[in-house]
Each structure stands twice: as structure tokens, then as C-alpha cells.
mmCIF file of C-alpha atoms in Angstrom:
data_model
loop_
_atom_site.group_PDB
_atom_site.id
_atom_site.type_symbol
_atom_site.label_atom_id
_atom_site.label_comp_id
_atom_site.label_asym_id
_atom_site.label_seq_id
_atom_site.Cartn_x
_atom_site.Cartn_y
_atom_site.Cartn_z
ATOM 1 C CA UNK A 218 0.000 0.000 0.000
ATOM 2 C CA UNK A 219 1.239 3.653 -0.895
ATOM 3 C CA UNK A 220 0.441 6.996 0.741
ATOM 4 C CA UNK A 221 -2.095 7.835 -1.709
ATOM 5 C CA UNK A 222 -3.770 4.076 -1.185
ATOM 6 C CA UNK A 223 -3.887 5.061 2.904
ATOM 7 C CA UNK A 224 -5.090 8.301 2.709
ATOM 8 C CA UNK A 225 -8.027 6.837 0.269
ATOM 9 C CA UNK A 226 -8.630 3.773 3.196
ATOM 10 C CA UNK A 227 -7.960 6.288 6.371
ATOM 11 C CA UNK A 228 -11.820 6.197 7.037
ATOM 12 C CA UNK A 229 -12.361 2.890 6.510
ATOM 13 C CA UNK A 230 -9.367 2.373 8.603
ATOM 14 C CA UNK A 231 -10.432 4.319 11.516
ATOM 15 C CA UNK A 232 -13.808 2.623 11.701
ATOM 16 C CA UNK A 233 -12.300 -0.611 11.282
ATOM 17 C CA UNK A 234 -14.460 -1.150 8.454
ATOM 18 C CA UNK A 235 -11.517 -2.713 6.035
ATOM 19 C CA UNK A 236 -11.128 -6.323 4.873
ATOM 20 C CA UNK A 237 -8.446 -8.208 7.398
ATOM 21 C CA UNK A 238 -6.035 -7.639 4.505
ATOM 22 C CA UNK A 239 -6.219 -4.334 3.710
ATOM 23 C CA UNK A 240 -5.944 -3.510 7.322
ATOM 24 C CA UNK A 241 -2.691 -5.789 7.562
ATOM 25 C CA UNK A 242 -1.683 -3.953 4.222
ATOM 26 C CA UNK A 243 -2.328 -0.301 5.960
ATOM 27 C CA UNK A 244 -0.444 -1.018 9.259
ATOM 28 C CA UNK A 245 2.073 -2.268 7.421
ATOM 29 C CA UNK A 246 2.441 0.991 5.691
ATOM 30 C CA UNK A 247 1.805 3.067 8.656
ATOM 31 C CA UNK A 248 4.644 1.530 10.218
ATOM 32 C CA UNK A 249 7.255 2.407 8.239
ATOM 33 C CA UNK A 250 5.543 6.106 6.778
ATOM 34 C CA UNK A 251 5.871 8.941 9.251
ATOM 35 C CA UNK A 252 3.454 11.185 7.292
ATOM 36 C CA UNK A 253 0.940 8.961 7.190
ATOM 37 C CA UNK A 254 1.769 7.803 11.257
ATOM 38 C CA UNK A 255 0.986 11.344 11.409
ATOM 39 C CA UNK A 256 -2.356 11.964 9.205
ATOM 40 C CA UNK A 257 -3.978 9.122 11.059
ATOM 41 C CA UNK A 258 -2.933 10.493 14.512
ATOM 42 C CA UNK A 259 -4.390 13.632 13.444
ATOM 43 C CA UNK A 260 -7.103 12.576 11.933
ATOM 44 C CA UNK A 261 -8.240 11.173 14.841
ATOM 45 C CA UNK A 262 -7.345 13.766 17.383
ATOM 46 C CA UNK A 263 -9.615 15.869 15.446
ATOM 47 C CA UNK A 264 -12.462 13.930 15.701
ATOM 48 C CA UNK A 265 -12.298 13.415 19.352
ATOM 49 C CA UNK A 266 -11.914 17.569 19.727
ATOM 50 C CA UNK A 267 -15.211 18.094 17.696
ATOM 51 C CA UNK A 268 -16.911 15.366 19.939
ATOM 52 C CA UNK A 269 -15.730 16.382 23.109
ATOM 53 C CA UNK A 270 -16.474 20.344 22.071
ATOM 54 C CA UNK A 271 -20.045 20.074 20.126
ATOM 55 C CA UNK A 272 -21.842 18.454 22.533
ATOM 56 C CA UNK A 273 -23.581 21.241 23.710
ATOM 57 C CA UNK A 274 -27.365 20.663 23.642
ATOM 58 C CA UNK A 275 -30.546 23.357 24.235
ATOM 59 C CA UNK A 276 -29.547 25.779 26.953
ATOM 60 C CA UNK A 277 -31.204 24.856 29.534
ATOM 61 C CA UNK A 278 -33.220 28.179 29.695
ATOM 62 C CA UNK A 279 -34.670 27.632 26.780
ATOM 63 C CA UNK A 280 -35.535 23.539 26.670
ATOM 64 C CA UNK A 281 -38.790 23.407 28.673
ATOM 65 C CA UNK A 282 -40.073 26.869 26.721
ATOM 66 C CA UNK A 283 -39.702 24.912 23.675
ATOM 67 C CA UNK A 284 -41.720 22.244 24.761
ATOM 68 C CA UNK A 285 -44.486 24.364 25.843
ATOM 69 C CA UNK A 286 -44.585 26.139 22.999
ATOM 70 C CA UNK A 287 -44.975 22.429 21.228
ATOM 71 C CA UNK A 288 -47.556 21.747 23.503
ATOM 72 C CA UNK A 289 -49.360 24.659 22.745
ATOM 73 C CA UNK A 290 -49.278 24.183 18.809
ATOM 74 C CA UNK A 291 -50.105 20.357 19.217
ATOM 75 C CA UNK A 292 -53.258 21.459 21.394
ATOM 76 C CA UNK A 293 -53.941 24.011 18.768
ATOM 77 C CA UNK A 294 -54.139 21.897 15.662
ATOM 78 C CA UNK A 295 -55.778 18.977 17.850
ATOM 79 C CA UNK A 296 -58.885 21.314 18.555
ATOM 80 C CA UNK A 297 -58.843 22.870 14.937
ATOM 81 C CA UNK A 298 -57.801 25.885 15.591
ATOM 82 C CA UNK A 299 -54.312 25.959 14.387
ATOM 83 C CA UNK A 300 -52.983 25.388 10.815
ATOM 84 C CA UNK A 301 -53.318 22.600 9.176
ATOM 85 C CA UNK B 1121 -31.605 9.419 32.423
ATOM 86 C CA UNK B 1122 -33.334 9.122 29.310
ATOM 87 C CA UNK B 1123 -37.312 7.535 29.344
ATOM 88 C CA UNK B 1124 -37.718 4.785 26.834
ATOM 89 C CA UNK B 1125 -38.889 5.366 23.432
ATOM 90 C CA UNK B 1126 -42.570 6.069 23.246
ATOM 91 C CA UNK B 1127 -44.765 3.245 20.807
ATOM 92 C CA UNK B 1128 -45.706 4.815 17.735
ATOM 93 C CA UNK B 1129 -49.367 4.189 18.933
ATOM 94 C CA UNK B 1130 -49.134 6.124 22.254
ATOM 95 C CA UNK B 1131 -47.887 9.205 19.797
ATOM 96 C CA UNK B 1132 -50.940 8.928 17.220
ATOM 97 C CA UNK B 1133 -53.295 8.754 19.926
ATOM 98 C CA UNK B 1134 -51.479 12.222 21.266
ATOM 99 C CA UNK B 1135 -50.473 11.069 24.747
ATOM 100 C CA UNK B 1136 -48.730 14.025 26.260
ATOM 101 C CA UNK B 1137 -46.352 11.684 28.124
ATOM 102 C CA UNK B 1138 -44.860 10.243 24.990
ATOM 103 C CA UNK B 1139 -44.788 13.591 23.292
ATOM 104 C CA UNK B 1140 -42.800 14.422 26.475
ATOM 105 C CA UNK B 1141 -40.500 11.725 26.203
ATOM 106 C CA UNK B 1142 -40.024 11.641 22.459
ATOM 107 C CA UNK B 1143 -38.907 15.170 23.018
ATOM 108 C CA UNK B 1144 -36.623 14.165 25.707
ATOM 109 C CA UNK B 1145 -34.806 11.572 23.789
ATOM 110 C CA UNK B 1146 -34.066 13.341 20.588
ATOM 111 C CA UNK B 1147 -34.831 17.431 21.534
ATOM 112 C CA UNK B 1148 -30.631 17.740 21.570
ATOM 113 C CA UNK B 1149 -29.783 15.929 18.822
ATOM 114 C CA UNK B 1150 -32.160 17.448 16.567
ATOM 115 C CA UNK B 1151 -30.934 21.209 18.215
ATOM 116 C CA UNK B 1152 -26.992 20.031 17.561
ATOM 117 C CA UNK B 1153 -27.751 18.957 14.086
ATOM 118 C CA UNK B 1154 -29.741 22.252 13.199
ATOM 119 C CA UNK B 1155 -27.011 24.450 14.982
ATOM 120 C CA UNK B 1156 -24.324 22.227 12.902
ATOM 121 C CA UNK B 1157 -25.317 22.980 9.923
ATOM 122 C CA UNK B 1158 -27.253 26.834 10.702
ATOM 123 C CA UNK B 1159 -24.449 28.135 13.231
ATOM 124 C CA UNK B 1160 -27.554 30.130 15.034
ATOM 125 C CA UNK B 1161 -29.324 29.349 18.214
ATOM 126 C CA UNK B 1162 -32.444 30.916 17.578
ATOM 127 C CA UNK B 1163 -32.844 29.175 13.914
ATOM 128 C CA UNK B 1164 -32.051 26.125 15.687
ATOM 129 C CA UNK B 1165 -34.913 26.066 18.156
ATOM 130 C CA UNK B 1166 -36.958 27.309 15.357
ATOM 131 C CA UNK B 1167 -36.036 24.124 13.737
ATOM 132 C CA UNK B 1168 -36.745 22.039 16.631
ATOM 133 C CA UNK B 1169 -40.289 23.076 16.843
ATOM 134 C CA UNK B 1170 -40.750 22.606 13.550
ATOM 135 C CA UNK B 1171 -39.409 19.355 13.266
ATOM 136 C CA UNK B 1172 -41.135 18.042 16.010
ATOM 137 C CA UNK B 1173 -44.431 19.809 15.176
ATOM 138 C CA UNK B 1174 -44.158 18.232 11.310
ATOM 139 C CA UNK B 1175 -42.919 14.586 12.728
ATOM 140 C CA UNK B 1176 -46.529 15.034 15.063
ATOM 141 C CA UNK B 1177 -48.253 16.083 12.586
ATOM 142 C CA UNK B 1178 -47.490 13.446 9.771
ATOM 143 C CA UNK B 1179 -47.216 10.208 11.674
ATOM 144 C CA UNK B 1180 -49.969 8.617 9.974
ATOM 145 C CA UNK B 1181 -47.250 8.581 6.786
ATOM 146 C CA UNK B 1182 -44.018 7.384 8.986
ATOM 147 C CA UNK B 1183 -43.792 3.440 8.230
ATOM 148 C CA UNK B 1184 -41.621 2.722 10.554
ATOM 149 C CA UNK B 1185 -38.661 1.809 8.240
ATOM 150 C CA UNK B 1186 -36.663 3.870 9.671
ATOM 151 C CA UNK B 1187 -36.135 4.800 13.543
ATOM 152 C CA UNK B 1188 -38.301 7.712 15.195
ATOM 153 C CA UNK B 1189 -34.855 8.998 15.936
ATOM 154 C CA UNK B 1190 -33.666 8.918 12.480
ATOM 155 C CA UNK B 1191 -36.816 10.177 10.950
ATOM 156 C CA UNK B 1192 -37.052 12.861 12.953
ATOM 157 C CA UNK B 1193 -33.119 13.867 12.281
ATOM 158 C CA UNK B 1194 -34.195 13.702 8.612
ATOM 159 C CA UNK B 1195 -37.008 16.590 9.082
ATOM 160 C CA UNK B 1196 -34.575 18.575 10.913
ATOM 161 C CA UNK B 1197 -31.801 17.912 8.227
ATOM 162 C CA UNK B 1198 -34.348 19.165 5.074
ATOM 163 C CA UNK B 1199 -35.692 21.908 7.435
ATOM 164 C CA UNK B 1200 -32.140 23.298 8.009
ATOM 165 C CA UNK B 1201 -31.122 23.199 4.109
ATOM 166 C CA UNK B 1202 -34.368 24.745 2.943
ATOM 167 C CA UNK B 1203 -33.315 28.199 6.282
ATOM 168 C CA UNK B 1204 -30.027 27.841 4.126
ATOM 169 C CA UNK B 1205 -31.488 27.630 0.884
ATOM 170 C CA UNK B 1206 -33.066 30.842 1.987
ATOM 171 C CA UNK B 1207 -30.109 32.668 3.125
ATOM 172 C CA UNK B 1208 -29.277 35.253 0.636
ATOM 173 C CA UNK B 1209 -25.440 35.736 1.582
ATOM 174 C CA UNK B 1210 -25.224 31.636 1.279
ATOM 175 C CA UNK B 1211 -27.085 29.524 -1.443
ATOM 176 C CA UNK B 1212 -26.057 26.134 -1.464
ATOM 177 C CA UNK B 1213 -25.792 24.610 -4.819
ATOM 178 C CA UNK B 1214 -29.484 22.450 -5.394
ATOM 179 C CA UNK B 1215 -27.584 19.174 -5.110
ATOM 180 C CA UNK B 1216 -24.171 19.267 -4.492
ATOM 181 C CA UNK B 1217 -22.900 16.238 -6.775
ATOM 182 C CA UNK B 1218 -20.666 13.612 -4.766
ATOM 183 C CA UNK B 1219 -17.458 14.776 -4.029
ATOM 184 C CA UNK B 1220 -14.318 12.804 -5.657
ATOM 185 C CA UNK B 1221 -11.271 11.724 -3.916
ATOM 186 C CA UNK B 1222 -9.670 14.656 -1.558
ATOM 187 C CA UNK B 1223 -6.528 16.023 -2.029
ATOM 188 C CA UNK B 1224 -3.768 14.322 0.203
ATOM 189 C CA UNK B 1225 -2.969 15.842 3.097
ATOM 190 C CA UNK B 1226 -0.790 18.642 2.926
ATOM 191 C CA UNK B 1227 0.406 19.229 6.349
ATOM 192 C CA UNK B 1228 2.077 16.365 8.182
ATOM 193 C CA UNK B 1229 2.911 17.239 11.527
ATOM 194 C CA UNK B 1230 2.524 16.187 14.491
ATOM 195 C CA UNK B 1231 0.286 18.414 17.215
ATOM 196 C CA UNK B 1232 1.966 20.008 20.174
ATOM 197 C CA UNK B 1233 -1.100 19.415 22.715
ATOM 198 C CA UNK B 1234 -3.483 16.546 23.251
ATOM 199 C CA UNK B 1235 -6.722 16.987 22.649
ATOM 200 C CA UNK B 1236 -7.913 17.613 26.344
ATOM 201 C CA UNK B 1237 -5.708 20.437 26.781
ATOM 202 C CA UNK B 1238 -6.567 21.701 23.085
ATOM 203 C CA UNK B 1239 -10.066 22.215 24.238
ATOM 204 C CA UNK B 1240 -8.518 24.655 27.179
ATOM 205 C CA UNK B 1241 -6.991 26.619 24.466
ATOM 206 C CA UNK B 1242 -9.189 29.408 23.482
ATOM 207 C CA UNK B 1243 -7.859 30.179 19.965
ATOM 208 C CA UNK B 1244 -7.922 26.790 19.827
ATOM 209 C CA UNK B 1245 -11.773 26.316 19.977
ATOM 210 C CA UNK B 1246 -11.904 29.572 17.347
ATOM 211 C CA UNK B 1247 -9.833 27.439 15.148
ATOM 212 C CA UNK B 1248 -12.534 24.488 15.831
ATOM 213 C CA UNK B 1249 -15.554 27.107 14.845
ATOM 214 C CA UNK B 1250 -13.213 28.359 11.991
ATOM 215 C CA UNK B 1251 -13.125 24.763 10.772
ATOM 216 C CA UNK B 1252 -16.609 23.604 10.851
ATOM 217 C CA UNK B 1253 -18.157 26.915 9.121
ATOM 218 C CA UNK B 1254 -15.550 26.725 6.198
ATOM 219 C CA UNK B 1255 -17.024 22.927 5.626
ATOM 220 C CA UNK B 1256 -19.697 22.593 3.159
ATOM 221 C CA UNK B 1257 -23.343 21.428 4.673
ATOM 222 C CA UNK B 1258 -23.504 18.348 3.311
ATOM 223 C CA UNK B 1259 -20.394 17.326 4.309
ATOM 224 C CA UNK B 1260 -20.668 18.682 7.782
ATOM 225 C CA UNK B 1261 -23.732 17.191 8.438
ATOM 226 C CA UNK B 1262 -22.487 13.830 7.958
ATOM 227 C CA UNK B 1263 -19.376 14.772 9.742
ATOM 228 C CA UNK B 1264 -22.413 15.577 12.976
ATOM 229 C CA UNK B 1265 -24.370 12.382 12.855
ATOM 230 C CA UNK B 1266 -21.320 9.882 12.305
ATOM 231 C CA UNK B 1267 -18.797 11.444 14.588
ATOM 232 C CA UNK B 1268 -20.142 13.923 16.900
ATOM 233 C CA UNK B 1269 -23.494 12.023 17.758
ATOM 234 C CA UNK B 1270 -22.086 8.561 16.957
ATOM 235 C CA UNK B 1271 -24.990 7.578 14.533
ATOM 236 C CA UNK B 1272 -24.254 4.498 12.729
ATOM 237 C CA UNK B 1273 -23.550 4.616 8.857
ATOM 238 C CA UNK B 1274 -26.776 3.240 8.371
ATOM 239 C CA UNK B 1275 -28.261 5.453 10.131
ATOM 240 C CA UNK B 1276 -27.008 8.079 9.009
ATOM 241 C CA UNK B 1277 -27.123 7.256 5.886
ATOM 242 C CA UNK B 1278 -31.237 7.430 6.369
ATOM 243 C CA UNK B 1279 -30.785 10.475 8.155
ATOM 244 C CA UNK B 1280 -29.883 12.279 5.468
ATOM 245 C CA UNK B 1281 -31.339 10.766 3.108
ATOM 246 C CA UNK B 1282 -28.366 8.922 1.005
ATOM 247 C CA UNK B 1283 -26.525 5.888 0.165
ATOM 248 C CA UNK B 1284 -24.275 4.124 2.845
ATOM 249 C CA UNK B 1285 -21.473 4.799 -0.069
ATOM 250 C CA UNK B 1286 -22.497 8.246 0.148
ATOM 251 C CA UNK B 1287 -22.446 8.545 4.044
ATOM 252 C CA UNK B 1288 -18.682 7.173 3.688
ATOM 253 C CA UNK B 1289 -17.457 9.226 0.851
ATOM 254 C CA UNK B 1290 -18.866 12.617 2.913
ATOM 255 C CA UNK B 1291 -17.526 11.522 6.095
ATOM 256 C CA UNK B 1292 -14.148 10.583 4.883
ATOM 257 C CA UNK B 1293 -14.123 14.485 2.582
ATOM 258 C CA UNK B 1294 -15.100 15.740 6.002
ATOM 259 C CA UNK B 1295 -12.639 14.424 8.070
ATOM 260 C CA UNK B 1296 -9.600 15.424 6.001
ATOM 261 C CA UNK B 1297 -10.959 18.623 5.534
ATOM 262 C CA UNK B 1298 -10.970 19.646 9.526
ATOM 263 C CA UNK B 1299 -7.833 18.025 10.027
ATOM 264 C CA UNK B 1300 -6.059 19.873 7.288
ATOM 265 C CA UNK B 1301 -7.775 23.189 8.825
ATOM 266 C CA UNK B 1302 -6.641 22.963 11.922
ATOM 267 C CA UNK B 1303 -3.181 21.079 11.527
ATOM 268 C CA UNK B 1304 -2.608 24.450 9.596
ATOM 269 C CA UNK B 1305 -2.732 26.389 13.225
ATOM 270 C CA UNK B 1306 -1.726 23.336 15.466
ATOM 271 C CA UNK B 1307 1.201 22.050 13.101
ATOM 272 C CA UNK B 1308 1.960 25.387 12.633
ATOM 273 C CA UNK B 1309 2.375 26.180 16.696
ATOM 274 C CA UNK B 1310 4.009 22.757 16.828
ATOM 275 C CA UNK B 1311 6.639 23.272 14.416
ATOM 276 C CA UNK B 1312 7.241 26.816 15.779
ATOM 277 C CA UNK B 1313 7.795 25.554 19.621
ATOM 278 C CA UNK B 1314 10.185 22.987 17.767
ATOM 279 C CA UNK B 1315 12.045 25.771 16.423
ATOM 280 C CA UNK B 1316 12.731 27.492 20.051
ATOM 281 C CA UNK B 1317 16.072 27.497 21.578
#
């Protein structure tokens, strides 16, 4: 396997979703290529940041408001006098 | 704690309690997807109520091929293109053909900081928001479901409304896309601290 053949199986690779020997074939490469030691490190450091940072769900202030306001609309349209 | 899922029967007969808890279980991700992809809290929430009020109101068509879950993310997904659609300053193209191959990774090394004390760093979070707003929607959206929420392929894949093939190809764009963003900034620091007597 080259760089170029990594890079296109880095996904797969990641999510272990690569035949037994194309995942022999990439950690063969990625132990003797620095650069691609490196892409796959990276690769995965970044996912972990935009997990552990976007996790954020509705403020709190704002969660049960929402749901009232469902409420409301879903009481509205039951009795007719919402929109359809 | 999260209640269990509500039957689809308890929902069409309009019991409050599994309105409540369908809400409960899938309120965030809906909000996280909508704020993904609209970068606004307000036109998030809008899309929330929306999403949920639509999923209420046409029940009587969901066949249950899908999960609740996933159906739901996939009336929050077209309700967030169509705000975007309808963003002046930002029309998407109507449907953005599949990406090819990315380009290979241009910068190739290694990050001074792990990620926990990245996420201390407060350029370092810009450089996260700088990241995720350059990506394109469709791209980040898969990027959301698969590695931010953890959704399977599959479903993700009905989330949105595409292939499996399609879900990989996205993800994979995605991924190389945010790495090469911010190895740009935390190469670029790395390299520099190298460089220090």
C-alpha cells in the first residue's frame, strides 16, 4: 500500500471497516511512513476535539419553553384551531 | 436518564407523556444537528419546533422503516437546508454532486497538545468554529451524525437521506478537511515551539 492508497482507506481504517487484509496492508504501511503515522494520529485527534467540544445541547433556559410552545401548537391543531 | 422510546401508537393517539418523552430523547440531537449545519441558536430552536411539530403532525405517513430517531433527524436535516437555501449571503448549490477523492494531506505534523488540553486553548476552539463553518453542509452534516453524535452509517445514511457509499465518501471528505484546517494552526504552533532554543 502507498500513501495515496492510505489516505483513500484512512476512514475505513479508523472505523475498522476494512477487509483483514487491507488492514494488515495499511499497518504495514503506517509503520514504516511517518506522514501517514501522522495523518492518522491527526485525523483522529480531530475527531475526538469536535466530539468532546459540540456536545452542547438546548440551553437549559430555553428547553422546557420549547416544549411548551410544542404543547401549545399540538393542542392548537388537535382542537382545529391551528394550521393545518 | 433518558425515558424509553414512546410506541408509535401512544404518539398517534397524542399522549402528552410520549410527546414528552419523544422530546426528551431526541430534543438535543435534533438542536446540535440544526445548529451544525445553521451556526444560530435561535434558527435552531426554530427548527426544533418545527421538526417536532411536522414529525406530530405526519405520523400517519411514517412506516416505521426507519427509527423515530432517524426520521425525525431527517425533518430537521431538510428543514435546516431549505433556512439555508433561503439565506441570501449563502445559497447552497441544489444538489451538491458527490465529491471525488480529496486532495492528500498537505500538512504532516505532528500536534503540540493533546486533545484535552486543546479544548482549554481558546484560539484553539476559534480554530474548531473556523473549521466547521468553512465545511460545506452536506459534508458537515455527515461529519455531525457519524462522529459527533455517533450515529451508525446506516443510520445516518437514512438520516440524510443517502446511500451508505455516500455517508462514507462525505464523512471521509469531512474528516480530512478539519484536520487539514486545523493542523494548519496546530502544526503550525508545533513546528514553531520545535524551532525554540
Amino acid at each position: 500500500m502507498n500513501c495515496e492508497e492510505l489516505i483513500h482507506y484512512l476512514s475505513d481504517y479508523i472505523d475498522n471497516g476494512l477487509t483483514e487484509k487491507l488492514r494488515v496492508d495499511a499497518e504495514e504501511h503506517l509503520a514504516t511512513c511517518r506522514n501517514c503515522h501522522v495523518v492518522l494520529d491527526t485525523t483522529r485527534q480531530t475527531i475526538v476535539l469536535f466530539r468532546e467540544t459540540h456536545r452542547e445541547g438546548i440551553p437549559v433556559d430555553r428547553r422546557s419553553a420549547l416544549f411548551g410552545q410544542l404543547e401549545k401548537a399540538m393542542a392548537a391543531r388537535r382542537s382545529g384551531r391551528g394550521m393545518p | 436518564m433518558l425515558p424509553p422510546t414512546p410506541s408509535i401508537e401512544s404518539l398517534r393517539a397524542g399522549d402528552p407523556q410520549a410527546l414528552a418523552a419523544l422530546f426528551e430523547i431526541h430534543a438535543d440531537r435534533v438542536y446540535r444537528l440544526a445548529f451544525g449545519l445553521l451556526r444560530e441558536r435561535q434558527a435552531a430552536e426554530d427548527v426544533v419546533q418545527e421538526t417536532f411539530l411536522s414529525a406530530m403532525t405526519h405520523l400517519a405517513q411514517f412506516e416505521g422503516r426507519s427509527s423515530l430517531g432517524t426520521w425525525l433527524y431527517r425533518v430537521a436535516y431538510n428543514a435546516s437546508l431549505t433556512r439555508l437555501r433561503a439565506r441570501p449571503s449563502e445559497p447552497l448549490p441544489p444538489d451538491e454532486p458527490e465529491p471525488g477523492e480529496p486532495p492528500l494531506p498537505r500538512a504532516l505534523v505532528e500536534w503540540d497538545q493533546t486533545p484535552e488540553e486543546m479544548l482549554l486553548d481558546a484560539e484553539g476552539r476559534r480554530q474548531l468554529e473556523a473549521a466547521i463553518t468553512t465545511l460545506p453542509e452536506t459534508l458537515r452534516a455527515a461529519f455531525i451524525l457519524r462522529d459527533v453524535e455517533e450515529l451508525s452509517t446506516q443510520e445516518t445514511a437514512e438520516s440524510l437521506g443517502i446511500s451508505e457509499g455516500a455517508v462514507k465518501v462525505r464523512l471521509h471528505r469531512a474528516r480530512l478537511l478539519l484536520r487539514e484546517h486545523l493542523a494548519e494552526y496546530f502544526g503550525a504552533r508545533a513546528a514553531q515551539k520545535e524551532g525554540e532554543p
